[in-house]
C-alpha positions as YAML, in Angstrom:
chain: A
units: angstrom
residues:
- id: 1
  name: MET
  ca: [45.54, -52.55, 16.39]
- id: 2
  name: ASN
  ca: [48.84, -54.31, 15.63]
- id: 3
  name: TRP
  ca: [50.80, -51.57, 17.41]
- id: 4
  name: ILE
  ca: [48.78, -52.33, 20.52]
- id: 5
  name: ILE
  ca: [49.78, -55.98, 20.11]
- id: 6
  name: VAL
  ca: [53.46, -54.94, 19.87]
- id: 7
  name: VAL
  ca: [53.12, -52.90, 23.08]
- id: 8
  name: ILE
  ca: [51.50, -55.82, 24.91]
- id: 9
  name: ALA
  ca: [54.21, -58.15, 23.57]
- id: 10
  name: GLY
  ca: [56.82, -55.69, 24.89]
- id: 11
  name: LEU
  ca: [55.19, -55.73, 28.31]
- id: 12
  name: PHE
  ca: [55.39, -59.52, 28.33]
- id: 13
  name: GLU
  ca: [59.07, -59.15, 27.45]
- id: 14
  name: VAL
  ca: [59.46, -57.05, 30.60]
- id: 15
  name: ALA
  ca: [57.65, -59.81, 32.50]
- id: 16
  name: PHE
  ca: [59.90, -62.59, 31.25]
- id: 17
  name: ALA
  ca: [63.06, -60.60, 31.95]
- id: 18
  name: SER
  ca: [61.79, -59.76, 35.44]
- id: 19
  name: CYS
  ca: [60.93, -63.40, 36.12]
- id: 20
  name: LEU
  ca: [64.42, -64.36, 35.01]
- id: 21
  name: GLY
  ca: [65.81, -61.90, 37.53]
- id: 22
  name: LYS
  ca: [63.72, -63.49, 40.28]
- id: 23
  name: VAL
  ca: [64.85, -66.99, 39.22]
- id: 24
  name: LYS
  ca: [68.44, -66.09, 40.03]
- id: 25
  name: GLU
  ca: [67.43, -64.66, 43.44]
- id: 26
  name: THR
  ca: [65.34, -67.61, 44.64]
- id: 27
  name: SER
  ca: [65.71, -71.34, 45.15]
- id: 28
  name: GLY
  ca: [63.60, -74.44, 45.52]
- id: 29
  name: ALA
  ca: [59.92, -74.43, 44.58]
- id: 30
  name: GLU
  ca: [59.79, -70.63, 44.39]
- id: 31
  name: MET
  ca: [62.49, -70.66, 41.72]
- id: 32
  name: TYR
  ca: [60.45, -73.08, 39.60]
- id: 33
  name: TRP
  ca: [57.37, -70.84, 39.85]
- id: 34
  name: TRP
  ca: [59.38, -67.86, 38.62]
- id: 35
  name: PHE
  ca: [60.84, -70.02, 35.85]
- id: 36
  name: THR
  ca: [57.33, -71.07, 34.83]
- id: 37
  name: GLY
  ca: [56.35, -67.39, 34.72]
- id: 38
  name: PHE
  ca: [59.41, -66.76, 32.56]
- id: 39
  name: LEU
  ca: [58.43, -69.49, 30.07]
- id: 40
  name: VAL
  ca: [54.78, -68.44, 29.89]
- id: 41
  name: SER
  ca: [55.68, -64.77, 29.43]
- id: 42
  name: LEU
  ca: [58.29, -65.64, 26.81]
- id: 43
  name: ILE
  ca: [55.84, -67.72, 24.78]
- id: 44
  name: ILE
  ca: [53.09, -65.08, 24.95]
- id: 45
  name: SER
  ca: [55.52, -62.31, 24.01]
- id: 46
  name: MET
  ca: [56.85, -64.20, 20.99]
- id: 47
  name: LEU
  ca: [53.40, -65.23, 19.77]
- id: 48
  name: LEU
  ca: [52.13, -61.65, 19.99]
- id: 49
  name: LEU
  ca: [55.21, -60.31, 18.21]
- id: 50
  name: MET
  ca: [54.76, -62.93, 15.50]
- id: 51
  name: LYS
  ca: [51.10, -61.91, 15.09]
- id: 52
  name: ALA
  ca: [51.95, -58.21, 14.86]
- id: 53
  name: THR
  ca: [54.69, -58.71, 12.27]
- id: 54
  name: GLN
  ca: [52.23, -60.28, 9.88]
- id: 55
  name: THR
  ca: [51.16, -56.73, 8.93]
- id: 56
  name: LEU
  ca: [53.85, -54.44, 10.39]
- id: 57
  name: PRO
  ca: [57.41, -54.03, 9.09]
- id: 58
  name: ILE
  ca: [59.57, -56.56, 10.95]
- id: 59
  name: GLY
  ca: [62.47, -54.18, 11.53]
- id: 60
  name: THR
  ca: [60.33, -51.49, 13.10]
- id: 61
  name: ALA
  ca: [58.09, -53.84, 15.09]
- id: 62
  name: TYR
  ca: [61.10, -55.73, 16.46]
- id: 63
  name: ALA
  ca: [62.93, -52.53, 17.39]
- id: 64
  name: VAL
  ca: [59.86, -51.14, 19.18]
- id: 65
  name: TRP
  ca: [59.29, -54.48, 20.96]
- id: 66
  name: THR
  ca: [62.91, -54.62, 22.06]
- id: 67
  name: GLY
  ca: [62.88, -50.97, 23.12]
- id: 68
  name: ILE
  ca: [59.76, -51.43, 25.25]
- id: 69
  name: GLY
  ca: [61.38, -54.48, 26.83]
- id: 70
  name: ALA
  ca: [64.65, -52.66, 27.47]
- id: 71
  name: VAL
  ca: [63.03, -49.58, 28.98]
- id: 72
  name: GLY
  ca: [60.55, -51.59, 31.02]
- id: 73
  name: THR
  ca: [63.19, -53.99, 32.29]
- id: 74
  name: ALA
  ca: [65.53, -51.14, 33.23]
- id: 75
  name: LEU
  ca: [62.71, -49.45, 35.15]
- id: 76
  name: VAL
  ca: [61.78, -52.71, 36.89]
- id: 77
  name: GLY
  ca: [65.45, -53.12, 37.79]
- id: 78
  name: ILE
  ca: [65.50, -49.66, 39.35]
- id: 79
  name: LEU
  ca: [62.12, -49.87, 41.09]
- id: 80
  name: ILE
  ca: [62.03, -53.52, 42.19]
- id: 81
  name: PHE
  ca: [65.57, -54.89, 42.10]
- id: 82
  name: LYS
  ca: [67.04, -51.71, 43.63]
- id: 83
  name: GLU
  ca: [69.52, -51.13, 40.81]
- id: 84
  name: PRO
  ca: [71.13, -47.66, 40.74]
- id: 85
  name: ALA
  ca: [69.17, -44.82, 39.09]
- id: 86
  name: THR
  ca: [72.07, -42.65, 37.98]
- id: 87
  name: PHE
  ca: [71.62, -39.57, 35.82]
- id: 88
  name: LEU
  ca: [73.24, -41.22, 32.78]
- id: 89
  name: ARG
  ca: [71.14, -44.35, 33.15]
- id: 90
  name: LEU
  ca: [67.92, -42.32, 33.26]
- id: 91
  name: PHE
  ca: [69.16, -40.14, 30.38]
- id: 92
  name: PHE
  ca: [69.71, -43.16, 28.15]
- id: 93
  name: ILE
  ca: [66.36, -44.67, 29.14]
- id: 94
  name: ALA
  ca: [64.79, -41.38, 28.03]
- id: 95
  name: THR
  ca: [66.65, -41.54, 24.70]
- id: 96
  name: LEU
  ca: [65.34, -45.08, 24.20]
- id: 97
  name: ILE
  ca: [61.79, -43.86, 24.77]
- id: 98
  name: GLY
  ca: [62.36, -41.08, 22.25]
- id: 99
  name: SER
  ca: [63.67, -43.60, 19.74]
- id: 100
  name: ILE
  ca: [60.67, -45.89, 20.21]
- id: 101
  name: VAL
  ca: [58.25, -42.99, 19.68]
- id: 102
  name: GLY
  ca: [60.27, -41.84, 16.65]
- id: 103
  name: LEU
  ca: [60.23, -45.28, 15.02]
- id: 104
  name: LYS
  ca: [56.50, -45.54, 15.50]
- id: 105
  name: ALA
  ca: [55.99, -42.04, 14.09]
- id: 106
  name: VAL
  ca: [57.93, -42.69, 10.87]
- id: 107
  name: SER
  ca: [56.54, -46.14, 10.11]
- id: 108
  name: HIS
  ca: [53.69, -46.53, 7.65]
...
């Protein structure tokens, strides 16, 4: 169950990073709505990570959480923010996914 919480926390990390990207692209009231989304997502992500690390090893849970956030944010950047999807970028995203799966597989 706590691994599910880490995954959800990682998805909220993607959300807060994506909202931060929208904050820099917008202005006025719209910017404040994106900033509010950033703060809410950040708080939820941290609370869920804190909950999960009460029973999971902190090093592994944090690395998986960060990895999910990094992969998800890179994919959002490619799909939504029109960042380049070069071969090397996709290759390293794939190695991150492999590392996340590997960390989960070797943890107790």
